[in-house]
CSV table of C-alpha atoms and ligand atoms in Angstrom, one decimal:
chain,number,residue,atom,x,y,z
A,1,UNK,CA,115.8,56.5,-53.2
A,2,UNK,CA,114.8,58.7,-50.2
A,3,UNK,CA,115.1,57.3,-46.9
A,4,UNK,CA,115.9,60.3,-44.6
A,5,UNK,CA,113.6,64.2,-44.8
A,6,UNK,CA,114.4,67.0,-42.7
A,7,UNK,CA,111.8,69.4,-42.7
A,8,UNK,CA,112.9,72.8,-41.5
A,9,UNK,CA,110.0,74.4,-39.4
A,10,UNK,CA,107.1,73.3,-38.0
A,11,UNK,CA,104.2,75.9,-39.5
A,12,UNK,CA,101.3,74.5,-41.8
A,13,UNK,CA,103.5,74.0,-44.3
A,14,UNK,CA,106.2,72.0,-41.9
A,15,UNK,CA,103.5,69.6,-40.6
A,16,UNK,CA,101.2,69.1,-43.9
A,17,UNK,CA,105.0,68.0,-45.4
A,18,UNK,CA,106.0,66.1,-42.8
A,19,UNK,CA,102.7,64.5,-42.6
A,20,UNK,CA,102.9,64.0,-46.8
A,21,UNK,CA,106.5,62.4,-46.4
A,22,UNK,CA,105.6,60.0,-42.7
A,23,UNK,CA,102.6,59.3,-44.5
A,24,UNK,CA,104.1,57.7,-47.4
A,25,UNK,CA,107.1,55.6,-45.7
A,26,UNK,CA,109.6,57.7,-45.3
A,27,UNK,CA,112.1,58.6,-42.0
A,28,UNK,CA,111.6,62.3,-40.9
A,29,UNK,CA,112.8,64.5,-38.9
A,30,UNK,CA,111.3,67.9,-38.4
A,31,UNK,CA,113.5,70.9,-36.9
A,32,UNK,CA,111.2,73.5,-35.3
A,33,UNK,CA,113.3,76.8,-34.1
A,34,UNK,CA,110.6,77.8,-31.0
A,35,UNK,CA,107.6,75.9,-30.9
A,36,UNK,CA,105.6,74.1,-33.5
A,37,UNK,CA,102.5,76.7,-34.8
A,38,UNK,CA,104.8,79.6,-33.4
A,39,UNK,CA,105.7,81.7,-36.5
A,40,UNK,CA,103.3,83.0,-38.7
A,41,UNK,CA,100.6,80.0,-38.5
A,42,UNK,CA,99.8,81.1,-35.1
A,43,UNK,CA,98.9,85.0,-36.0
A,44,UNK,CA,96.9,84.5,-39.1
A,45,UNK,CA,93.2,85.2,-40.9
A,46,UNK,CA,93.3,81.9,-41.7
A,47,UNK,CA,90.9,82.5,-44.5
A,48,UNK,CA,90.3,79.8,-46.7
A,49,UNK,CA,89.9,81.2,-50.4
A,50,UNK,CA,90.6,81.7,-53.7
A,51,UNK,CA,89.0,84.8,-53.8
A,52,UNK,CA,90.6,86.9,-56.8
A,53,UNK,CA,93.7,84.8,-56.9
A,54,UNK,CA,95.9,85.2,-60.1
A,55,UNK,CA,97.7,83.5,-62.5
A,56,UNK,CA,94.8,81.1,-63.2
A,57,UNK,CA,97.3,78.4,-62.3
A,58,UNK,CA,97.8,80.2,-58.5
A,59,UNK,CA,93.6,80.1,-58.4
A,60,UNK,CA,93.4,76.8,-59.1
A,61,UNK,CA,95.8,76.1,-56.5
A,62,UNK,CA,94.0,77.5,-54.0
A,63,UNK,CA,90.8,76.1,-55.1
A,64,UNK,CA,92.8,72.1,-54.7
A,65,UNK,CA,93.9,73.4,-51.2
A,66,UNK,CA,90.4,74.6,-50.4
A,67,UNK,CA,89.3,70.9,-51.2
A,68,UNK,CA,92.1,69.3,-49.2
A,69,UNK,CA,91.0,70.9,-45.7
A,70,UNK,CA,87.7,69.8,-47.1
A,71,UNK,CA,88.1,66.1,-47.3
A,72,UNK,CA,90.8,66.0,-44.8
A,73,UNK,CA,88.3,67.2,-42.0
A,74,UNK,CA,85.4,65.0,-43.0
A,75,UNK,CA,88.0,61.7,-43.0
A,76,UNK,CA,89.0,62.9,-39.7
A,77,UNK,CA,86.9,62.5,-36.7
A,78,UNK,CA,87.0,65.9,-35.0
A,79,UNK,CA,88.1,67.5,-37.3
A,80,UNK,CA,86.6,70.4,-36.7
A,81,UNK,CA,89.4,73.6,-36.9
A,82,UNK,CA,87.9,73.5,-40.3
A,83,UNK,CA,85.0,75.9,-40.9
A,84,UNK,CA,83.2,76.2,-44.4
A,85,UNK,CA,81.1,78.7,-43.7
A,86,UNK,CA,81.6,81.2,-46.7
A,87,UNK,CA,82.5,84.5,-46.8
A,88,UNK,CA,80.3,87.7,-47.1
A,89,UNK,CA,81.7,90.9,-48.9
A,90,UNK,CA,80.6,94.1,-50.5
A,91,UNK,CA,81.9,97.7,-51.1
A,92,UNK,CA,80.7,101.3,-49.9
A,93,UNK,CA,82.2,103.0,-53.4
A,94,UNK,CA,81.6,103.3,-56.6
A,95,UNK,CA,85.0,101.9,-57.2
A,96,UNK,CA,84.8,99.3,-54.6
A,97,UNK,CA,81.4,97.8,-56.4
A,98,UNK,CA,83.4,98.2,-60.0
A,99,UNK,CA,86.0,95.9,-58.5
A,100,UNK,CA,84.2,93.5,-56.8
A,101,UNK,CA,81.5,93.1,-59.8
A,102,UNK,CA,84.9,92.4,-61.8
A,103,UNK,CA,86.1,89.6,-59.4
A,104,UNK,CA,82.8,87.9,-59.1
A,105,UNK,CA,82.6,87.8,-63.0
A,106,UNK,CA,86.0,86.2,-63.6
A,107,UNK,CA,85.6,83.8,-60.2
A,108,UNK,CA,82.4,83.0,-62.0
A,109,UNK,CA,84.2,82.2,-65.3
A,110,UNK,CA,86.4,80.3,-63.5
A,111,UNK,CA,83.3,77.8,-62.5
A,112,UNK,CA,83.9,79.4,-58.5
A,113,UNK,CA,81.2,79.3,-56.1
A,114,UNK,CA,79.9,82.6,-56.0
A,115,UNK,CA,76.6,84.5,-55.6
A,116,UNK,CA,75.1,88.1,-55.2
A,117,UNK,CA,72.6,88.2,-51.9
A,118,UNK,CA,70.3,91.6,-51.5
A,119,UNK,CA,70.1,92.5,-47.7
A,120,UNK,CA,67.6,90.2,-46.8
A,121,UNK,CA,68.9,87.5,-47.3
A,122,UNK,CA,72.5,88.5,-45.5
A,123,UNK,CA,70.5,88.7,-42.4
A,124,UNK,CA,69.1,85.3,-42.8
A,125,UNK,CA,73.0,84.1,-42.9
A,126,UNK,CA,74.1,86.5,-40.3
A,127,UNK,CA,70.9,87.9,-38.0
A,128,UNK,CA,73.4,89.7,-35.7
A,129,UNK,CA,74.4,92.2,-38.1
A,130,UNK,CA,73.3,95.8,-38.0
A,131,UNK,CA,70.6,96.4,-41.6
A,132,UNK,CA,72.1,99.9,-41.6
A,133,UNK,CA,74.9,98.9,-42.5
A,134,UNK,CA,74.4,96.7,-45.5
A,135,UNK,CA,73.6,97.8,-49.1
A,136,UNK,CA,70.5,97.1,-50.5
A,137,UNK,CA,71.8,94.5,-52.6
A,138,UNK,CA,75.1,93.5,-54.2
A,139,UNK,CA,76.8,91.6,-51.6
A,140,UNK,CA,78.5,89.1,-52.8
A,141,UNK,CA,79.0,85.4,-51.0
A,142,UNK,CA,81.7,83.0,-51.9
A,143,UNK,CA,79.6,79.2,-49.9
A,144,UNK,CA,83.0,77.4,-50.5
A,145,UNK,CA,85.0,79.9,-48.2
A,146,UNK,CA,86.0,79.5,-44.7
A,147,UNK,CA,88.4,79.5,-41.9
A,148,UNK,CA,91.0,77.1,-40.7
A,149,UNK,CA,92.0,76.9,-36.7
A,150,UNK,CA,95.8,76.6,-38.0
A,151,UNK,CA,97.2,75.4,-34.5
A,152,UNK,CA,94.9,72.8,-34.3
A,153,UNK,CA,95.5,71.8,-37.4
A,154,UNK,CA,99.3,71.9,-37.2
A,155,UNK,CA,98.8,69.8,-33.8
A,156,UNK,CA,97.3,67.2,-36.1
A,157,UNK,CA,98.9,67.1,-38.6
A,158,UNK,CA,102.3,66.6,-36.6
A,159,UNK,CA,100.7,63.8,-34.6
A,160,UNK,CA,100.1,61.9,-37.7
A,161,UNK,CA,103.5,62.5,-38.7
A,162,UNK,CA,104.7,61.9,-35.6
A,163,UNK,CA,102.3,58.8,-34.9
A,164,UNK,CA,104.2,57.2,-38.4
A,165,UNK,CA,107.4,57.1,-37.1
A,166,UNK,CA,108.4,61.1,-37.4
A,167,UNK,CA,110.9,62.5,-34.9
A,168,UNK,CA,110.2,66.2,-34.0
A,169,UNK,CA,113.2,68.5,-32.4
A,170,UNK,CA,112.4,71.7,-31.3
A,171,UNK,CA,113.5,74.7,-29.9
A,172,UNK,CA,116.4,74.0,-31.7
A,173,UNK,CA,117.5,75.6,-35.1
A,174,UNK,CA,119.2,75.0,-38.3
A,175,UNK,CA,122.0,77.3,-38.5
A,176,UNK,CA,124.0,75.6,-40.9
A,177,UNK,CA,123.5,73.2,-44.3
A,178,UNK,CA,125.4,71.6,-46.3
A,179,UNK,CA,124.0,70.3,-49.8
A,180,UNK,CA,125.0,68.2,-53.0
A,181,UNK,CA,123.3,64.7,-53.6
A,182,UNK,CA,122.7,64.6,-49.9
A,183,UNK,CA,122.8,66.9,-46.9
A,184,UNK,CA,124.6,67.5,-43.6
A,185,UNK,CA,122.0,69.8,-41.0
A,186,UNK,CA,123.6,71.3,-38.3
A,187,UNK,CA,121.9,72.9,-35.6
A,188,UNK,CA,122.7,75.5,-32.6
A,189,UNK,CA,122.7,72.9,-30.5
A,190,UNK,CA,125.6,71.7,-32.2
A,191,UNK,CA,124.0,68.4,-33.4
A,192,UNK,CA,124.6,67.4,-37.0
A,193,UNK,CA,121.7,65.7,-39.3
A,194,UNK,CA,122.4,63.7,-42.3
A,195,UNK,CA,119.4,63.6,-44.7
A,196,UNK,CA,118.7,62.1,-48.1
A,197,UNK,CA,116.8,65.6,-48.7
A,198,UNK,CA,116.2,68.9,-47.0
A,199,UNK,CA,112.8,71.0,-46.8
A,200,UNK,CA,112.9,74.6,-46.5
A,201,UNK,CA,109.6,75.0,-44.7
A,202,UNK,CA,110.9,78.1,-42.5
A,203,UNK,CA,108.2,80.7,-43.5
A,204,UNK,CA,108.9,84.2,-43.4
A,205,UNK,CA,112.7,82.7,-42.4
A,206,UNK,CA,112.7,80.7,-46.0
A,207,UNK,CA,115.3,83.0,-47.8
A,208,UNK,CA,117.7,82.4,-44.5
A,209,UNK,CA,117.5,78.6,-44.9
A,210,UNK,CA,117.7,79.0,-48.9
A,211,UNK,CA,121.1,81.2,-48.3
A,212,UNK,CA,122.6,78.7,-46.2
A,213,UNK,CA,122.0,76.0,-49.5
A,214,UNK,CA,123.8,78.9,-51.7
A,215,UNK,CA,120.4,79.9,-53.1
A,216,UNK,CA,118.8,83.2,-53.1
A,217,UNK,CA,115.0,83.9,-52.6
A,218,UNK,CA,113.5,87.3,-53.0
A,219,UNK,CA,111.0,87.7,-50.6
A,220,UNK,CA,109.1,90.7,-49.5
A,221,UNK,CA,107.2,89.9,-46.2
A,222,UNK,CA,104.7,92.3,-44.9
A,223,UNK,CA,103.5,92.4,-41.1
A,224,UNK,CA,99.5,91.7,-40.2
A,225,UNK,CA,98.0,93.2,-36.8
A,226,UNK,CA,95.0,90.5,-35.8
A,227,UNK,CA,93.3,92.2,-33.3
A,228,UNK,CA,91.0,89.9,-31.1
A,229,UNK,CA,88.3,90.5,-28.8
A,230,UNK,CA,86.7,88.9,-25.4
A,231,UNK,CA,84.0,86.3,-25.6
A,232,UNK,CA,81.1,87.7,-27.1
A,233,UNK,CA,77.1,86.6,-26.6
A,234,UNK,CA,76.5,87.5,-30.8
A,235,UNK,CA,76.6,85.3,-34.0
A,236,UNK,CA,78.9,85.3,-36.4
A,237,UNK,CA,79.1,82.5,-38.4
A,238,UNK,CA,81.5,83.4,-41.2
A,239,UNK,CA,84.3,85.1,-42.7
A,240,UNK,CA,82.5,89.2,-43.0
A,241,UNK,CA,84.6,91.6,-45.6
A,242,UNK,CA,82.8,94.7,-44.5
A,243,UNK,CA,84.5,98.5,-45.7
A,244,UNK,CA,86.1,99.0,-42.8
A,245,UNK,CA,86.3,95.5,-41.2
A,246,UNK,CA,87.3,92.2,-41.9
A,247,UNK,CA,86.4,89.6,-38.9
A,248,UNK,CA,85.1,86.2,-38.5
A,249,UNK,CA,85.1,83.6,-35.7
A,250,UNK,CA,88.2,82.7,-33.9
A,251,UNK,CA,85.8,79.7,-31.2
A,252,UNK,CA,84.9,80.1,-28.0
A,253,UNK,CA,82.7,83.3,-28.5
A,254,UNK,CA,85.6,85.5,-29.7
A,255,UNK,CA,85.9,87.1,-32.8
A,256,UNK,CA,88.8,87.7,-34.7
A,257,UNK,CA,89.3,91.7,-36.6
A,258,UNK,CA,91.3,92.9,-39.2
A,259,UNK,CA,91.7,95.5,-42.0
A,260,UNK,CA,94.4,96.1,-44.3
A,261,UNK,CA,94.7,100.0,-42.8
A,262,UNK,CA,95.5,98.9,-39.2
A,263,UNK,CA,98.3,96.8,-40.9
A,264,UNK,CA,100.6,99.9,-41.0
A,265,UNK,CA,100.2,100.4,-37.1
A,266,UNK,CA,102.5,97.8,-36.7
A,267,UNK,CA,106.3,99.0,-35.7
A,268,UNK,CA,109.3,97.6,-34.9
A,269,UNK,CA,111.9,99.1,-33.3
A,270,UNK,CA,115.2,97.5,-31.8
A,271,UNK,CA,113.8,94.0,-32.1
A,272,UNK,CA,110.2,94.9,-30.4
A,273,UNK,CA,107.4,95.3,-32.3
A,274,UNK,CA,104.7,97.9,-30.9
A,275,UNK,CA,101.1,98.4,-32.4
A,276,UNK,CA,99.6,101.8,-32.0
A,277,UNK,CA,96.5,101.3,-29.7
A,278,UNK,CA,94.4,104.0,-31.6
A,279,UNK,CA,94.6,102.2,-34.8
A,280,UNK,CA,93.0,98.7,-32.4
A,281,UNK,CA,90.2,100.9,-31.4
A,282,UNK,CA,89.2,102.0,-34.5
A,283,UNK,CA,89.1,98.7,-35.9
A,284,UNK,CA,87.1,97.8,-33.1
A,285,UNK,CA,84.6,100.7,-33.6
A,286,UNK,CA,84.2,99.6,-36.8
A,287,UNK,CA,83.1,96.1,-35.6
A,288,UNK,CA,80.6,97.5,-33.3
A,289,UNK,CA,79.3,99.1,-36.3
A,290,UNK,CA,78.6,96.6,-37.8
A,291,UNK,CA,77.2,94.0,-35.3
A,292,UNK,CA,75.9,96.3,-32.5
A,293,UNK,CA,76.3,92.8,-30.6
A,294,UNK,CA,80.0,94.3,-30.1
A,295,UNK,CA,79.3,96.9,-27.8
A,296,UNK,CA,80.7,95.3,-24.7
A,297,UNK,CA,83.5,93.5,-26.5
A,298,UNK,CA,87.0,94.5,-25.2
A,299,UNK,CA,90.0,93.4,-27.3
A,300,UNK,CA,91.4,90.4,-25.4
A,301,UNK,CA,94.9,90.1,-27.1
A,302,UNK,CA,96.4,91.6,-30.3
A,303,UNK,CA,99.4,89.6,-32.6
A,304,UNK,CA,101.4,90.4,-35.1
A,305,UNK,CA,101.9,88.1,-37.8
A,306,UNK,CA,104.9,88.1,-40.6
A,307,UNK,CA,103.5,87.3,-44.0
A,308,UNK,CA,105.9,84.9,-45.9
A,309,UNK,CA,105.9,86.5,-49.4
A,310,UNK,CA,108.2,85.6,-52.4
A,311,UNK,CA,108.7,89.0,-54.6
A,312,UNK,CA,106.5,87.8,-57.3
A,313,UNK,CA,103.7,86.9,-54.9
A,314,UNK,CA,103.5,83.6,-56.0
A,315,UNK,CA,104.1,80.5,-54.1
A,316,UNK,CA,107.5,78.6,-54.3
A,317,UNK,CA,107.1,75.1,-54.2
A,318,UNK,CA,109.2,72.0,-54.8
A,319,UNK,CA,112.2,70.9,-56.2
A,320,UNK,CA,115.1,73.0,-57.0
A,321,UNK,CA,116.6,71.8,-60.1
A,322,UNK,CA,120.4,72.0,-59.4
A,323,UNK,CA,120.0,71.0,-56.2
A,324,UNK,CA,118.1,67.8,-56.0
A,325,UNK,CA,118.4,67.1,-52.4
A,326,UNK,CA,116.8,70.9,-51.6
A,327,UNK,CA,112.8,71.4,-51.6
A,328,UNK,CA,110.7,74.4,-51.2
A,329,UNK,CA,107.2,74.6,-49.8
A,330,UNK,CA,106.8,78.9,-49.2
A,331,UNK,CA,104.1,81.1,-49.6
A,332,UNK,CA,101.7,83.3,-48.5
A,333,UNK,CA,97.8,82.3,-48.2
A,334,UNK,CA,99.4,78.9,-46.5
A,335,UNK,CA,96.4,78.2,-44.5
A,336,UNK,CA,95.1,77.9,-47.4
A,337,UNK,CA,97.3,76.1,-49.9
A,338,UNK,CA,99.4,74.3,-47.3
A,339,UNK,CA,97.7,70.5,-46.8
A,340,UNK,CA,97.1,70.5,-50.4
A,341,UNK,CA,100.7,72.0,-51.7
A,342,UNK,CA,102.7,70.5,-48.5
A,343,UNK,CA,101.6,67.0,-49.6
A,344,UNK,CA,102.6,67.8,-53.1
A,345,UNK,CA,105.9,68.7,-52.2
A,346,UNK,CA,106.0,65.7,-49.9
A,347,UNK,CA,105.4,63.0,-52.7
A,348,UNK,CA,107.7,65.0,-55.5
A,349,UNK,CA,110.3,64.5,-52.6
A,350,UNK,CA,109.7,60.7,-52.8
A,351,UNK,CA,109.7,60.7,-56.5
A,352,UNK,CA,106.5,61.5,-57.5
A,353,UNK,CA,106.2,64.0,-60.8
A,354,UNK,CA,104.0,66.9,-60.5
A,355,UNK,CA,105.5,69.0,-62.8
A,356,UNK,CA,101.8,69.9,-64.5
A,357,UNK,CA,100.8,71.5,-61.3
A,358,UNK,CA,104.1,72.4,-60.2
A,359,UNK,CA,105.3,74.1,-62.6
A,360,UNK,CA,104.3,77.6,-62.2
A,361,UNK,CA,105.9,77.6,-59.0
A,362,UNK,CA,109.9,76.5,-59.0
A,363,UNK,CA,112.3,78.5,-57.5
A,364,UNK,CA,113.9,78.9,-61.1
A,365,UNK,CA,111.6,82.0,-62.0
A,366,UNK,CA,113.9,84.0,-60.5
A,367,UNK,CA,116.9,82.8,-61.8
A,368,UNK,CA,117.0,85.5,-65.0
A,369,UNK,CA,116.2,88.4,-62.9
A,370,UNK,CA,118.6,87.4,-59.9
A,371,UNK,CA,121.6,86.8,-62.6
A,372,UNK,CA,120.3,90.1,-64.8
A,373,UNK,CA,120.5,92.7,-61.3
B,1,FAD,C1,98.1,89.0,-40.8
B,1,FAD,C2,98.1,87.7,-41.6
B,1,FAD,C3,96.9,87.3,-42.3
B,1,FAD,C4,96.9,86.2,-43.1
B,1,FAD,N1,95.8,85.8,-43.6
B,1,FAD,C5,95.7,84.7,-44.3
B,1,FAD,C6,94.5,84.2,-44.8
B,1,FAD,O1,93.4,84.8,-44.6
B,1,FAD,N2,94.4,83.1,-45.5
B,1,FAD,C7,95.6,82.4,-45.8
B,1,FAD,O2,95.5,81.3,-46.5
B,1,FAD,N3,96.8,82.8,-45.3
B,1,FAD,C8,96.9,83.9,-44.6
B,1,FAD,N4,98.1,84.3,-44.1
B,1,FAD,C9,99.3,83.6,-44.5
B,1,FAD,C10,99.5,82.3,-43.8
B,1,FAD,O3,99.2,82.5,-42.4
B,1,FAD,C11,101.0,81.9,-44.0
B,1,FAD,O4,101.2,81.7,-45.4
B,1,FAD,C12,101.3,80.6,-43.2
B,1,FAD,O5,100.9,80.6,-41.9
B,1,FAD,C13,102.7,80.3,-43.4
B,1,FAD,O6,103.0,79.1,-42.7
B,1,FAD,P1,104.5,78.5,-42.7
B,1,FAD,O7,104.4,77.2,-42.1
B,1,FAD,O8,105.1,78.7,-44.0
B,1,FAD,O9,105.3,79.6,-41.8
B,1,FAD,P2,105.3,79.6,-40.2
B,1,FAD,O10,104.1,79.3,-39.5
B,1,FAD,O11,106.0,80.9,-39.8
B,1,FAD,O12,106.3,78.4,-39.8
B,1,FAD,C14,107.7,78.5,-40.1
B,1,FAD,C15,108.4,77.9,-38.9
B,1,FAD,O13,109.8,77.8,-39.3
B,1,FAD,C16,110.5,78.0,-38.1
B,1,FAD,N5,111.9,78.3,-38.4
B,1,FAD,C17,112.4,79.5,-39.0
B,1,FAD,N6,113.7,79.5,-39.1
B,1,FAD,C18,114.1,78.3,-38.7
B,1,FAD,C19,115.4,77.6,-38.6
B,1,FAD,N7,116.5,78.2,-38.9
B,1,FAD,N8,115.4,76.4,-38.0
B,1,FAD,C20,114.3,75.7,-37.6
B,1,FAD,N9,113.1,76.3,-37.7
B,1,FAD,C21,113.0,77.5,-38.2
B,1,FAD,C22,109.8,79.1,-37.4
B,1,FAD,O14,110.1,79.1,-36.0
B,1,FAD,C23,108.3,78.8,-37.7
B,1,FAD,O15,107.7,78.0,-36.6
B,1,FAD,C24,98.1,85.4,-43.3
B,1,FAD,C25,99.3,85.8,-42.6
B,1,FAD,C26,99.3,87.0,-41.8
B,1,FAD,C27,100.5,87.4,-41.1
């Protein structure tokens, strides 16, 4: 019987747990390092999608945690950091349309929401947008896509754990575990937890907190540079995968860029990270190419997020088999997957088997490659 959770970090995945465990009866308490929503969850795309995801079992994953932010926002009453808008995407190359005529097929197969618009009917969606520089035809639209605000939905998810009896200490981490049937946290404050179970919910931090339970997770983060921009008088009112831009809405006017290119402008030297300001201003020229809307549009503030990547890609979620009182809940996409898979992790913590959709997704997978290196 569990009685007492500590969840390690306060992220998505931290507060969709804690609210899974609070939710269902049990005592938490959630350890935050900083500030809840200030790792990764606060410098993300946030795009909600299953948009070329594999194994089928990680797709259909994604697809379940598309539906949770779903049904979690319409039950709530202001729930609005959720925004199903859909996303629009095409390709300037001959290679670029191979690929993305591939992954419309097999999202198609997979009985995915997906549909080819001609340019027309893009500018219905999105009148802001400059007809130059569409194709003709062939862009494709996934209606299910969207965006999540991930702070806000941290916030709330927290207060419902919070409003069920969940104690939340922060600015203070773990720096020390100790695990059998039951663990011992300790913390740099020097305070010492004991807890029916531990959940390792520390992000791009998770194979820190695995190490100090004697575990080792390969992980191979990448940085993201999220450029964003001043308030701006044009509509955008959904995720855009242009060529040479990615943006959607980030509220109040502002728009939020990316592209996988700028990613590498992103340095860190002696503990500070720098971004070169070139690469910012080429992204943003590329925005203003695309919605004309842009041309007064300075970039307001630029971040630099730490994707939490296991080495196979794949999310690690759950129970670790020879440690019973030791949980996982790690990925990347977690704005995504994380109400949907945080709240699966939360109930398998309190004895609920999900072992069908689980599965795919237990720390063991590495086990044969750790013990054959
Ligand atoms: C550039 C970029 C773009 C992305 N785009 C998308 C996207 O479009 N769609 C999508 O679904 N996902 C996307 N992601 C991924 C997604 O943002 C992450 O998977 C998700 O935010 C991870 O949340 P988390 O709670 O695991 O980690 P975090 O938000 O980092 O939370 C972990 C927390 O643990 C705390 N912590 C660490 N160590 C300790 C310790 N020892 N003690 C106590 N606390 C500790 C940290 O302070 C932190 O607050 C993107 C990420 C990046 C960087």
């Amino acid at each position: 019987m569990v009685g007492h959770v500590v969840v390690i970090g306060a992220g998505v995945y931290g507060a969709a747990v804690a609210a899974g465990l609070a939710s269902r009866g049990a005592l938490v308490t959630v350890v935050e390092a900083g500030a809840p929503a200030g790792g990764t969850s606060s410098a993300t795309f946030s795009w909600t999608n299953s948009c070329g995801k594999q194994p089928r079992s990680y797709h259909d994953l994604s697809v379940a945690g598309m539906l949770a932010h779903r049904r979690l926002a319409a039950r709530v009453p202001h729930g609005d950091w959720y925004h199903e808008g859909g996303n629009l995407e095409w390709a300037a190359t001959a290679d670029g349309v191979d690929r993305l005529r591939r992954k419309v097929a097999t999202v198609l197969e997979y009985g995915y929401a997906a549909r080819w618009l001609t340019r027309a009917e893009v500018l219905a969606l999105e009148p802001d947008l400059d007809p130059t520089a569409l194709p003709a035809d062939e862009v494709a639209y996934f209606p299910r896509e969207g965006w999540v605000e991930p702070t806000r939905l941290v916030g709330h998810l927290l207060a419902t754990a919070l409003s069920r009896g969940a104690r939340l200490l922060r600015d203070d981490a773990v720096v020390d575990l100790d695990i059998d049937r039951t663990a011992a946290v300790r913390l740099t404050s020097g305070k010492r937890l004991t807890a029916d179970a531990v959940v390792n919910c520390a992000g791009p931090h998770a194979t820190r907190i695995a190490a100090l339970a004697g575990l080792d997770l390969p992980m191979r983060n990448t940085l993201g540079v999220l450029i964003y921009t001043s308030p701006v008088p044009v509509t955008v009112s959904r995720v855009v995968h242009a060529p040479d831009v990615h943006l959607r809405p980030d509220g109040g006017g502002r728009l939020l860029l990316h592209t996988s290119e700028v990613d590498a402008a992103a340095t860190v030297s002696r503990g500070r990270t720098q971004v070169d300001q070139g690469a910012v201003d080429a992204v943003l020229s590329a925005g203003r190419d695309l919605y004309p809307g842009l041309r007064d549009a300075t970039v307001e503030s630029v971040r630099v997020g730490e994707r939490p990547i296991p080495a196979d890609g794949l999310p690690v979620l759950g129970r670790v088999a020879d440690l019973p009182a030791f949980h996982f809940a790690v990925s990347h996409s977690g704005a995504t997957l994380s109400v949907h898979a945080g709240d699966l992790v939360a109930a398998e913590v309190l004895g609920e088997n999900h072992d069908d959709t689980l599965g795919p997704f237990r720390y063991e997978r590495f086990l044969p490659a750790l013990s054959a290196s």
